[in-house]
Coordinates of N, CA and C in Angstrom, one line a residue:
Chain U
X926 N 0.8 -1.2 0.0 CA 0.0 0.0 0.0 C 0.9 1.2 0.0
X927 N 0.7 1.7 -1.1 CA 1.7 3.1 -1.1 C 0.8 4.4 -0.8
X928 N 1.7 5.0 -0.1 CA 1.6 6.8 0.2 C 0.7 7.5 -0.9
X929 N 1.4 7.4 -1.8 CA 1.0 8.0 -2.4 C 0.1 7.3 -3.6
X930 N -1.1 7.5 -4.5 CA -1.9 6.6 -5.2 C -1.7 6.9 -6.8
X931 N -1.9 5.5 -7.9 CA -2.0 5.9 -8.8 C -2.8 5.0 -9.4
X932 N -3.2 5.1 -10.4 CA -3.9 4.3 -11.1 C -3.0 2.8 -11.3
X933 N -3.0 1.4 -11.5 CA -1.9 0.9 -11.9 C -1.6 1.0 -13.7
X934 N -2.7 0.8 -14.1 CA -2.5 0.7 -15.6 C -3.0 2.4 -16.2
X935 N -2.5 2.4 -17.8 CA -3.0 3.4 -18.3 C -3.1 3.3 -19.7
X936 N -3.3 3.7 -20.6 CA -2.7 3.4 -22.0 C -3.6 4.1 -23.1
X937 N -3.4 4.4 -24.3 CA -3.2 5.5 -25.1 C -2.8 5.2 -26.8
X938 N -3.4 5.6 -27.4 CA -3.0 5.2 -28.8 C -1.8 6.3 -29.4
X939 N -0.8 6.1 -30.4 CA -0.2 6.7 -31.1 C -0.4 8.2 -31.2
X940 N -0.1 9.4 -30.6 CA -0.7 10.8 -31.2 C -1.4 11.2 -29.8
X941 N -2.2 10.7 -29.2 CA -3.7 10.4 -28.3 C -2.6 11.3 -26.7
X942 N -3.3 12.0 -26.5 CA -3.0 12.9 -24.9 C -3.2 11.8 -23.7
X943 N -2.5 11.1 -23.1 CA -2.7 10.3 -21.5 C -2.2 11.5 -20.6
X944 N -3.1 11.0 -19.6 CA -2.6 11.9 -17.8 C -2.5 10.6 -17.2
X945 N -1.7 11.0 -16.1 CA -1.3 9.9 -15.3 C -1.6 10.5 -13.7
X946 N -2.3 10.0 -13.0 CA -2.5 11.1 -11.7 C -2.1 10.6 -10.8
X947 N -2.1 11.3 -9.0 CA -1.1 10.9 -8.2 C -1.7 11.3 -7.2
X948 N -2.3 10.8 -6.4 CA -3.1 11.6 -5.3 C -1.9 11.3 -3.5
X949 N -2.5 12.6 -3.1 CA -1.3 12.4 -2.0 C -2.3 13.2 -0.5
X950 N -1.5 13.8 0.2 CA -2.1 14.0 1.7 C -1.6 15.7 2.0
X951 N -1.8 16.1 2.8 CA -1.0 17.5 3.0 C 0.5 17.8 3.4
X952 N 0.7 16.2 3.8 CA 1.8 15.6 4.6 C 2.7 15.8 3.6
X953 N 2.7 15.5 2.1 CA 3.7 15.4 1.2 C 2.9 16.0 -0.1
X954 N 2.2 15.8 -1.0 CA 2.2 16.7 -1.8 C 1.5 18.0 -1.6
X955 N 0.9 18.1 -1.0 CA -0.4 19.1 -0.3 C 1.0 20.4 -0.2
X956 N 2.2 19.9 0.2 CA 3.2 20.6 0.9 C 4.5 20.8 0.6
X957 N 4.7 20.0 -0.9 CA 6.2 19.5 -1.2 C 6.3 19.5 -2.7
X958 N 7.2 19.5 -2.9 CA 7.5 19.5 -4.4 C 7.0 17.9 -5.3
X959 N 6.7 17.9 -6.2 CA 6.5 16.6 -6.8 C 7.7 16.0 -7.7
X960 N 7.7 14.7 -7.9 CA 8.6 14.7 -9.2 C 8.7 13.2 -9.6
X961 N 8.7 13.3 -10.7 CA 7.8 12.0 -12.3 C 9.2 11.4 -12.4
X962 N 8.9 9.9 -12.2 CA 9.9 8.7 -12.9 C 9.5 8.5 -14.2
X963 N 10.4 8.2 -14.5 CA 10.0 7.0 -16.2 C 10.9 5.9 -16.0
X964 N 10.7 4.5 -15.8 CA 11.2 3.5 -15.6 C 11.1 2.3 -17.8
X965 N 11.7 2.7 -18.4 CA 11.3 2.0 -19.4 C 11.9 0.6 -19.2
X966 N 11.2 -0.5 -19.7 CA 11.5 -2.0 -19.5 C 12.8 -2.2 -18.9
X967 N 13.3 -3.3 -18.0 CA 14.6 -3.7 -17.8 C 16.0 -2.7 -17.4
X968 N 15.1 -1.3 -17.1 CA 16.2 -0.5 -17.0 C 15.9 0.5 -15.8
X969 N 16.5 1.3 -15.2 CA 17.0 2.3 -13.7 C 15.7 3.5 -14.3
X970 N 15.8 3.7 -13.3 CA 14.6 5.1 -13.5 C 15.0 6.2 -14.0
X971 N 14.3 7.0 -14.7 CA 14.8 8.4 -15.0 C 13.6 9.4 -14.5
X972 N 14.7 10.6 -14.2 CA 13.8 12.0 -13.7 C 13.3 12.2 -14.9
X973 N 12.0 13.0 -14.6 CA 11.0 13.3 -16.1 C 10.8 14.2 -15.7
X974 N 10.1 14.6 -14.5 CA 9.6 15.7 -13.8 C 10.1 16.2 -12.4
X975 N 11.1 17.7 -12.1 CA 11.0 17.9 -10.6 C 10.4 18.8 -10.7
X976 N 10.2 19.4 -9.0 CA 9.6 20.6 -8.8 C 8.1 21.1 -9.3
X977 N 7.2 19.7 -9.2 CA 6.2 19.8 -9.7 C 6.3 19.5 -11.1
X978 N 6.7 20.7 -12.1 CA 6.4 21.1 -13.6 C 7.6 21.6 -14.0
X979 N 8.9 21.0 -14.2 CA 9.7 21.5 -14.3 C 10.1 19.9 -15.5
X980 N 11.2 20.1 -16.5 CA 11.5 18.9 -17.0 C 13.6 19.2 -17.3
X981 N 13.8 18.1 -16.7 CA 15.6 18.4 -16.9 C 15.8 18.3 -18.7
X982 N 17.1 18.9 -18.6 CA 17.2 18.9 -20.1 C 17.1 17.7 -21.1
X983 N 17.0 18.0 -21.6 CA 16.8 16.3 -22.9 C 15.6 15.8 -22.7
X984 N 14.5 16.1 -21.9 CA 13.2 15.3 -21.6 C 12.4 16.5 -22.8
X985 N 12.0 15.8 -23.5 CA 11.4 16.3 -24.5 C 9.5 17.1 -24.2
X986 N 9.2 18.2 -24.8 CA 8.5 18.8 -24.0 C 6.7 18.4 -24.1
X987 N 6.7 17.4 -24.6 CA 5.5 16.2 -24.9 C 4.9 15.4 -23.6
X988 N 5.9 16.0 -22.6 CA 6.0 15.4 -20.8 C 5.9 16.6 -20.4
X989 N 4.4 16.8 -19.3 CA 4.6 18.3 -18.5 C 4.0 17.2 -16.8
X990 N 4.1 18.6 -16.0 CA 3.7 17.9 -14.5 C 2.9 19.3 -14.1
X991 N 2.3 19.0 -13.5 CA 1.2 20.0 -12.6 C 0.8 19.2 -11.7
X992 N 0.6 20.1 -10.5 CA 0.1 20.0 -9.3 C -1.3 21.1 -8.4
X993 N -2.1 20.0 -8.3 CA -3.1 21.1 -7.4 C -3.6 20.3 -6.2
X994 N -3.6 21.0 -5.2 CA -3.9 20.6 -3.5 C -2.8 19.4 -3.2
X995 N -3.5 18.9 -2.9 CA -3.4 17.5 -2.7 C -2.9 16.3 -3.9
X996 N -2.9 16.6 -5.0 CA -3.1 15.6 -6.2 C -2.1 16.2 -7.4
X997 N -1.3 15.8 -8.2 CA -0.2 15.9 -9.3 C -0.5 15.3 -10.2
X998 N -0.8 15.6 -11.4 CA -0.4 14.6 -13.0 C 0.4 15.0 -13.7
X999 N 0.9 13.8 -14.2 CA 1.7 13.5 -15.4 C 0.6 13.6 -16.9
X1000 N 1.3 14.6 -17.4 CA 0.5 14.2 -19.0 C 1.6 14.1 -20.0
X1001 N 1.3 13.0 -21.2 CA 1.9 12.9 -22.3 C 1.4 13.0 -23.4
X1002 N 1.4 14.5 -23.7 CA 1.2 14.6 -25.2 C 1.8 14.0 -26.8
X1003 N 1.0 14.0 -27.6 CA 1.8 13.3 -28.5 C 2.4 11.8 -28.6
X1004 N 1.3 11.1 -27.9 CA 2.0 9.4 -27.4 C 3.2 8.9 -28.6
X1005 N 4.1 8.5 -28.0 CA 4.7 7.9 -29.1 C 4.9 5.9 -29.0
X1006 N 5.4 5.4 -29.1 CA 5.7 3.7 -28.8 C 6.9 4.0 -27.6
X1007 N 7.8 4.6 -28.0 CA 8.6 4.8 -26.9 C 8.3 4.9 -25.6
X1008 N 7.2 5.5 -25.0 CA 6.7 6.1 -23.9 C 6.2 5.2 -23.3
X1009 N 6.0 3.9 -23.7 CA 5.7 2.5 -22.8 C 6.5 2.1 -21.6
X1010 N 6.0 2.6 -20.4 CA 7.3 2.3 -19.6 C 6.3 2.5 -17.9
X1011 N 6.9 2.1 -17.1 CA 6.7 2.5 -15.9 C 6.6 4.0 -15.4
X1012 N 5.4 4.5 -14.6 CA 5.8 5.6 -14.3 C 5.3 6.1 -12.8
X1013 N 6.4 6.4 -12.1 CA 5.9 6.7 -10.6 C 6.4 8.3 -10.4
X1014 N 5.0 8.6 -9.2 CA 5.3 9.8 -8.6 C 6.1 9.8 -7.4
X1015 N 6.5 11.1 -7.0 CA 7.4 11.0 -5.4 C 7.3 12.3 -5.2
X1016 N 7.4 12.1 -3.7 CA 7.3 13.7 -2.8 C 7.7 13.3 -1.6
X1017 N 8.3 14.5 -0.7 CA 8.8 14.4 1.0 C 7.5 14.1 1.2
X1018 N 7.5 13.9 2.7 CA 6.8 13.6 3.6 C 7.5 14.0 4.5
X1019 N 6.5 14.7 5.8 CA 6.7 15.0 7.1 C 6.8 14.3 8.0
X1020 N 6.9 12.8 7.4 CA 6.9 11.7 8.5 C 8.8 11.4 8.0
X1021 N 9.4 12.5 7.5 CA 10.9 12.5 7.4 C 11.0 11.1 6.4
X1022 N 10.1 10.7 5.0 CA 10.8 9.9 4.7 C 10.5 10.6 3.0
X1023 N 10.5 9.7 1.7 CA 10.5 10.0 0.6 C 9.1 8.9 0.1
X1024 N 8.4 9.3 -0.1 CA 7.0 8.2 -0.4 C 7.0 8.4 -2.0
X1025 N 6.9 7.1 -2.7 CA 6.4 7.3 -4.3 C 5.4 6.4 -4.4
X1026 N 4.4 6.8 -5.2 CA 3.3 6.4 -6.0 C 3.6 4.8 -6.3
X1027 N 2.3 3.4 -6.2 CA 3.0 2.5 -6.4 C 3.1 2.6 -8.1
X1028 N 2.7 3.3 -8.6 CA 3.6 3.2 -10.3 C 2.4 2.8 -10.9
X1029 N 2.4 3.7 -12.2 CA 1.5 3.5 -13.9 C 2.2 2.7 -14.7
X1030 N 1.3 1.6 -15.0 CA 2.3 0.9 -16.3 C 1.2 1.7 -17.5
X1031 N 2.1 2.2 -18.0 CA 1.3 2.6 -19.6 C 1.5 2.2 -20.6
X1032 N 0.9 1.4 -21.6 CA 0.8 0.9 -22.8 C 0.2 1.8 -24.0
X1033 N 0.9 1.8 -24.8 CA 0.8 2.5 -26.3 C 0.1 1.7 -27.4
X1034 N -1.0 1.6 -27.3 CA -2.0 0.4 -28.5 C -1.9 0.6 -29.6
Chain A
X1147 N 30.7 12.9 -17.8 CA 29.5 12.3 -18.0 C 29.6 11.8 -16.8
X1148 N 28.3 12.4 -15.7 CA 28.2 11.1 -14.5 C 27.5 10.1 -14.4
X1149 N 28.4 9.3 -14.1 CA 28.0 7.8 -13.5 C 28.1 7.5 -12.0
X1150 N 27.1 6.3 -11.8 CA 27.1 6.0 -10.5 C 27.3 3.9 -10.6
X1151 N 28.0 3.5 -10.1 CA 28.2 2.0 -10.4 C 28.1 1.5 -9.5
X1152 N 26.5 0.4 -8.9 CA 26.9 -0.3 -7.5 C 27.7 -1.6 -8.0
X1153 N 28.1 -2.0 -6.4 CA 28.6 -3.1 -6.8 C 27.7 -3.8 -5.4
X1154 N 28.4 -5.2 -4.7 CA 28.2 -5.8 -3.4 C 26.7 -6.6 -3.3
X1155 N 25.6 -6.6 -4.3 CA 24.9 -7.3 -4.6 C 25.2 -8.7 -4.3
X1156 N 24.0 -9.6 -4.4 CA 24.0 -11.6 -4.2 C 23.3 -12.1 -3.3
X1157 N 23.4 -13.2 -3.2 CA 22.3 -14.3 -2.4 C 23.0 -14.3 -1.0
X1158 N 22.4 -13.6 0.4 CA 23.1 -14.1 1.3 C 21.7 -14.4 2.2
X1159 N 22.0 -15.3 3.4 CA 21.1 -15.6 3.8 C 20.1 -14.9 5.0
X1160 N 18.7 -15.4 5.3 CA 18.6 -14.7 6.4 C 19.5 -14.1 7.5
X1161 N 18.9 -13.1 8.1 CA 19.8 -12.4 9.6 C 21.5 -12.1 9.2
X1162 N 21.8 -12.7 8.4 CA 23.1 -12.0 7.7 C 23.3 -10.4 7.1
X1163 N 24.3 -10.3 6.6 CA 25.0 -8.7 6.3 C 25.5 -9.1 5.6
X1164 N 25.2 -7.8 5.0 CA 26.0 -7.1 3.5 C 26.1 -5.8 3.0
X1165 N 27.1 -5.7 2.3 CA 27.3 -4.0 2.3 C 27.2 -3.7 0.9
X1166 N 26.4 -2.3 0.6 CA 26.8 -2.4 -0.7 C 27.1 -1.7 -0.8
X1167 N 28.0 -1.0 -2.4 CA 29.5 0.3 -2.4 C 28.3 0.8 -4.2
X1168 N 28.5 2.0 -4.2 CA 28.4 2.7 -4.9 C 29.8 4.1 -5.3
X1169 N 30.2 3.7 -6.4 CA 31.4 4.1 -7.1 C 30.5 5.5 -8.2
X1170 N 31.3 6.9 -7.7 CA 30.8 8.2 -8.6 C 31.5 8.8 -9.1
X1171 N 31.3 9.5 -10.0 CA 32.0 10.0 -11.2 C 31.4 10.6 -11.9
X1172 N 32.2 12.2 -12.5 CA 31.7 12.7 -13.6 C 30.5 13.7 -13.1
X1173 N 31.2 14.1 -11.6 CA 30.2 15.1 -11.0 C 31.1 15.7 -9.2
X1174 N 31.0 16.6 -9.2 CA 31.8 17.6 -7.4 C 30.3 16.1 -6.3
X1175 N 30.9 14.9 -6.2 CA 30.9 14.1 -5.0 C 30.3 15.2 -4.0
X1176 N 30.8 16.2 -3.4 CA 31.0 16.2 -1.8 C 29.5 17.7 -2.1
X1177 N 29.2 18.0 -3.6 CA 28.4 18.9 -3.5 C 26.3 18.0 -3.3
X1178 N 26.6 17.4 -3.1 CA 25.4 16.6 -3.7 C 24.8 15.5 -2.4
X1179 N 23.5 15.7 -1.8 CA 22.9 14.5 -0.8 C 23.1 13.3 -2.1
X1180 N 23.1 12.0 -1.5 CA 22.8 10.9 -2.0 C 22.0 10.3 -1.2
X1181 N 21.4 8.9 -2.1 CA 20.4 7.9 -1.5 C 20.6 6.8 -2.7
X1182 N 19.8 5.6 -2.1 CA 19.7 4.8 -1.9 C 18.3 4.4 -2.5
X1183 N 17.7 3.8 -3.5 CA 16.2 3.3 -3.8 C 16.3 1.7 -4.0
X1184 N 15.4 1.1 -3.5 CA 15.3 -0.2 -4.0 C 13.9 -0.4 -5.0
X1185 N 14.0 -1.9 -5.3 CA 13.0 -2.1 -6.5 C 13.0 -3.6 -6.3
X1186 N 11.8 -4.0 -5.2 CA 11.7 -5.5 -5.2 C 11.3 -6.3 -6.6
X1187 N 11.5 -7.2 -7.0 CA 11.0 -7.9 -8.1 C 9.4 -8.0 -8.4
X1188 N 9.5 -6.9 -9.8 CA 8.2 -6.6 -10.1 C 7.2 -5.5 -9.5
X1189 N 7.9 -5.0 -8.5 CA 7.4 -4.2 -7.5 C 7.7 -2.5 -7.9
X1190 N 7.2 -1.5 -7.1 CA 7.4 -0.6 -7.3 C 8.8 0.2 -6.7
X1191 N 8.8 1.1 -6.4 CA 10.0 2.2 -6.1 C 9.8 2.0 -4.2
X1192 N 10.3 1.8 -3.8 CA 11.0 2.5 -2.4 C 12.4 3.1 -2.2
X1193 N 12.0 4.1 -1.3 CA 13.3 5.1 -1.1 C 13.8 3.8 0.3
X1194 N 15.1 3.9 0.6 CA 15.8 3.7 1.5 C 16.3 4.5 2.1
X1195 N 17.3 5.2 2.1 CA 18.0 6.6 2.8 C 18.5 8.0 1.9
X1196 N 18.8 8.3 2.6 CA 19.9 9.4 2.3 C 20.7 9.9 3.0
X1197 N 21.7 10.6 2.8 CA 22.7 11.3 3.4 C 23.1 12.6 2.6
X1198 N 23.1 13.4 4.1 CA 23.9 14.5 3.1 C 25.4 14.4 2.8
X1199 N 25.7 15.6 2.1 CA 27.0 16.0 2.0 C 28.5 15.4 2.6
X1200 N 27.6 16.2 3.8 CA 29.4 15.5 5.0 C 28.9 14.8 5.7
X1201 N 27.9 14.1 5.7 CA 27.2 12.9 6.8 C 26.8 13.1 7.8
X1202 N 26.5 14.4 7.8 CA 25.8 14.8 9.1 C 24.3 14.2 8.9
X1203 N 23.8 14.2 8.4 CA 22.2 14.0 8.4 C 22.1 12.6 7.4
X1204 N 21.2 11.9 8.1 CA 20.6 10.4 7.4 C 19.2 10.3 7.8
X1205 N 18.7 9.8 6.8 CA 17.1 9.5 7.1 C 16.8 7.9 6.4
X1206 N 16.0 7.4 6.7 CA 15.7 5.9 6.8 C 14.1 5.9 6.5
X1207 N 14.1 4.8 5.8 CA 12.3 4.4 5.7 C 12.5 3.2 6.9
X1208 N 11.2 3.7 7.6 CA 10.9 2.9 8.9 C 11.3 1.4 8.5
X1209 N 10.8 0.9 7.8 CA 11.2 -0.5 7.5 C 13.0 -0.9 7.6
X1210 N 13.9 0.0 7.9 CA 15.3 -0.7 7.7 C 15.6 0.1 8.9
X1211 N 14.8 1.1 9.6 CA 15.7 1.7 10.7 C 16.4 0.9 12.0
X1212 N 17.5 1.0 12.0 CA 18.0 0.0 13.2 C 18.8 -1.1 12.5
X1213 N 18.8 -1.4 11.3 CA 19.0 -2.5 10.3 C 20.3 -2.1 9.3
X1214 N 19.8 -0.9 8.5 CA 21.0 -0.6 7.7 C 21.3 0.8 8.1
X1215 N 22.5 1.0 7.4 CA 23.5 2.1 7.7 C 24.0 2.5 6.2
X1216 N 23.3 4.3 5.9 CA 23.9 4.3 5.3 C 25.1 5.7 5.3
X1217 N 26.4 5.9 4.7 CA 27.2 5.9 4.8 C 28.2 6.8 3.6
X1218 N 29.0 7.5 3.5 CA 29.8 8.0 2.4 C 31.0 8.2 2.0
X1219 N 31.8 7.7 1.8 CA 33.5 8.8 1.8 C 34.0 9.4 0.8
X1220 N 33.7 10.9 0.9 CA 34.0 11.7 0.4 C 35.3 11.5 -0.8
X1221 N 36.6 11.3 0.2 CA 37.4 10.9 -0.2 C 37.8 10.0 -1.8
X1222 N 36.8 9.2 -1.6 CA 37.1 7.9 -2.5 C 35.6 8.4 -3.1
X1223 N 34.9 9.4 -3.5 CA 33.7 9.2 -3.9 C 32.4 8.4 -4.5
X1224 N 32.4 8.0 -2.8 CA 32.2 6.4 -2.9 C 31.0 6.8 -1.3
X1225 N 29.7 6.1 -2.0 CA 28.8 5.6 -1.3 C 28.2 4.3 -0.9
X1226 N 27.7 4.1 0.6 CA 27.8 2.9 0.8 C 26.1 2.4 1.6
X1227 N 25.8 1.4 1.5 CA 24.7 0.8 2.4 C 25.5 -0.9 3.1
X1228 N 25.3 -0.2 4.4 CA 25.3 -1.9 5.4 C 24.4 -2.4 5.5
X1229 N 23.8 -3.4 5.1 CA 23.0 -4.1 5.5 C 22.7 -5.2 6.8
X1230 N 22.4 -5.0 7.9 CA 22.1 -5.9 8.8 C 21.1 -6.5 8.8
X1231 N 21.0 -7.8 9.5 CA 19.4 -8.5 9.8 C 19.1 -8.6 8.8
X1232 N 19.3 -9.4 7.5 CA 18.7 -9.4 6.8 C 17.6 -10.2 6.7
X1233 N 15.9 -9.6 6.1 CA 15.1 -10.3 6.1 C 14.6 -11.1 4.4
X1234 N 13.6 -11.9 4.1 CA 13.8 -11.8 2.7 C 12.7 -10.7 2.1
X1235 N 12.1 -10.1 2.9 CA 11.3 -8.3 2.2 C 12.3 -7.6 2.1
X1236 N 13.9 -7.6 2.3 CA 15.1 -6.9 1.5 C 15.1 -7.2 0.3
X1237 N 15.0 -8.3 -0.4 CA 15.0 -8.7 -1.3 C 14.3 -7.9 -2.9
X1238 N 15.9 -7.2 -3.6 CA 15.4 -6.3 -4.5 C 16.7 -5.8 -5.1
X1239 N 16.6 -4.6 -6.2 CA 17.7 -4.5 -6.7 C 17.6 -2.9 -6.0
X1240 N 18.7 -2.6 -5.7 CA 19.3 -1.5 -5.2 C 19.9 -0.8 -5.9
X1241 N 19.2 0.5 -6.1 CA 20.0 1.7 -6.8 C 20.7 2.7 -6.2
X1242 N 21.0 3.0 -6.7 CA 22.3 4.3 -5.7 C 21.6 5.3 -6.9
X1243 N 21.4 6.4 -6.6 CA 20.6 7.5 -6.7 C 21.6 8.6 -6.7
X1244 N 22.5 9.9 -6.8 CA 22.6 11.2 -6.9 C 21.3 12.2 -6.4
X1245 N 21.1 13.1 -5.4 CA 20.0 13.7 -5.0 C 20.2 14.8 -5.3
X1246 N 19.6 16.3 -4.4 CA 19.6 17.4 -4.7 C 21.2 17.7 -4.3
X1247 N 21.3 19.1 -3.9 CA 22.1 20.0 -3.9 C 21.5 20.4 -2.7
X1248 N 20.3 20.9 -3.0 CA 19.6 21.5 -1.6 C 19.0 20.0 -0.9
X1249 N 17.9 20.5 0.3 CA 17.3 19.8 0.5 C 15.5 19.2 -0.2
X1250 N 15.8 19.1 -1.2 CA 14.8 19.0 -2.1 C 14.6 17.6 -2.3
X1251 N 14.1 16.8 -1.2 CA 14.1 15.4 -1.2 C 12.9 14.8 -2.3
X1252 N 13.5 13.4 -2.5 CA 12.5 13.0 -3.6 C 13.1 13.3 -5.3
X1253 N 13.8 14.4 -5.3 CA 14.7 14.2 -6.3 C 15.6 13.4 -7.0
X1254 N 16.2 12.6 -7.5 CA 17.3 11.6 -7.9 C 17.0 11.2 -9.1
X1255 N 19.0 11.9 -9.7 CA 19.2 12.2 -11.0 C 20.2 12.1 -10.9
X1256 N 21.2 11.1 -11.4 CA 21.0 10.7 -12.2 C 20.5 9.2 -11.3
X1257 N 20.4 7.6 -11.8 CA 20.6 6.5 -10.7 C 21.5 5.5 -11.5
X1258 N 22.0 4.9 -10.7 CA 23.0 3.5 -11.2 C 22.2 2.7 -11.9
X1259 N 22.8 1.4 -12.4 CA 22.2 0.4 -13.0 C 21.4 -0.8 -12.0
X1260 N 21.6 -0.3 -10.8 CA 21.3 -1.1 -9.6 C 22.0 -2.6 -9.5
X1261 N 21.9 -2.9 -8.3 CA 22.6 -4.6 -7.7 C 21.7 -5.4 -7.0
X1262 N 21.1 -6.3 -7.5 CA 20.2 -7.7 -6.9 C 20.8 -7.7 -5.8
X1263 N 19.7 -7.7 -4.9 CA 20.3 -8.4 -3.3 C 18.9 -9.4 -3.4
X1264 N 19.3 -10.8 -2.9 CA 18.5 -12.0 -2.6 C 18.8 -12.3 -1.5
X1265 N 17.8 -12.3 -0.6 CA 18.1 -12.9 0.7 C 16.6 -14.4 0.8
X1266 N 17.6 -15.6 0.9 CA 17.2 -16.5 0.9 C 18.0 -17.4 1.1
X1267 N 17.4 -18.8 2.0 CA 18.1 -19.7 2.8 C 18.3 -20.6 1.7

């Protein structure tokens, strides 16, 4: 049971807009920055999203993040086949630890 | 180009220890908290620790407090996790993570390729 909640599955055709959402408490997102994994098959996680809505360099801008109250989504514009991958949220918590989302698998049909 | 390389991964058994070493590069070491994520098989993301800078500050997910240690030397820019007591819910691959600069937890960028730890008799 994770901290924070997400849908487990998601998926999306070629072109087609997905959100990915992330519900949380005041404890951690209500109060803290957010920030988006992308886990693609057999491989380490990558930052997609910090600071809520923020994307590091090279993350192509077809990936945004927003946050309101309590709750964060991930959206993917522009689906492509690549974008099939794991995807979890994270945020502090006041209970001093780092909570993430148990994770979106998203599929590209 | 930074990298992070764990090593010290493998099958050891219950209530036993192990340590695992994270080797950094291709980035100022002493400017940056690190941590620690695992990834049980099939399973999602858990954080394990962190540490700042000069090791003054560590934090733990309730599940390993008392259990592991994690740890850094600057020197050799080289991070570390002890593992004590091991149970088989350890059981997972362990990433070594790069964190903020500030305290901007929940961050980590870049992560290693991670190291299987199996704990089973």
């Amino acid at each position: 049971q994770s901290v924070l909640t997400q849908p487990p599955s998601a998926s999306g055709t070629p072109g087609q807009r997905v959100t990915i959402s992330c519900s949380g408490s005041s404890s951690n997102i209500g109060s803290k920055y957010v920030y988006w994994y992308q886990q693609l098959p057999g491989t380490a996680p990558k930052l997609l999203i910090y600071k809520n809505n923020q994307r590091p360099s090279g993350v192509p801008d077809r990936f945004s993040g927003s946050k309101s109250g309590t709750s964060a989504s991930l959206a993917i514009s522009g689906l492509r086949s690549e974008d099939e991958a794991d995807y979890y949220c994270a945020a502090w918590d006041d209970s001093l630890s780092v909570v993430f989302g148990g994770g979106t698998k998203l599929t590209v049909l | 180009e930074v990298q992070l390389v764990e090593s010290g991964g493998g099958l050891v058994q219950p209530g036993r220890s192990l340590r695992l070493s994270c080797a950094a590069s291709g980035f100022t070491f002493t400017s940056y908290w690190m941590s620690w994520v695992r990834q049980a098989p099939g399973k999602g993301l858990e954080w394990v620790a962190n540490i700042k800078q000069d090791g003054s500050e560590k934090y733990y997910v309730d599940s390993v407090k008392g259990r592991f240690t994690i740890s850094r030397d600057n020197a050799k820019n080289s991070l570390y996790l002890q593992m004590n007591s091991l149970r088989a819910e350890d059981t997972a691959v362990y990433y070594c993570a790069r964190a903020s600069v500030l305290r901007f937890f929940g961050w980590f960028d870049p992560w290693g390729q991670g190291t299987l730890v199996t704990v089973s008799s």
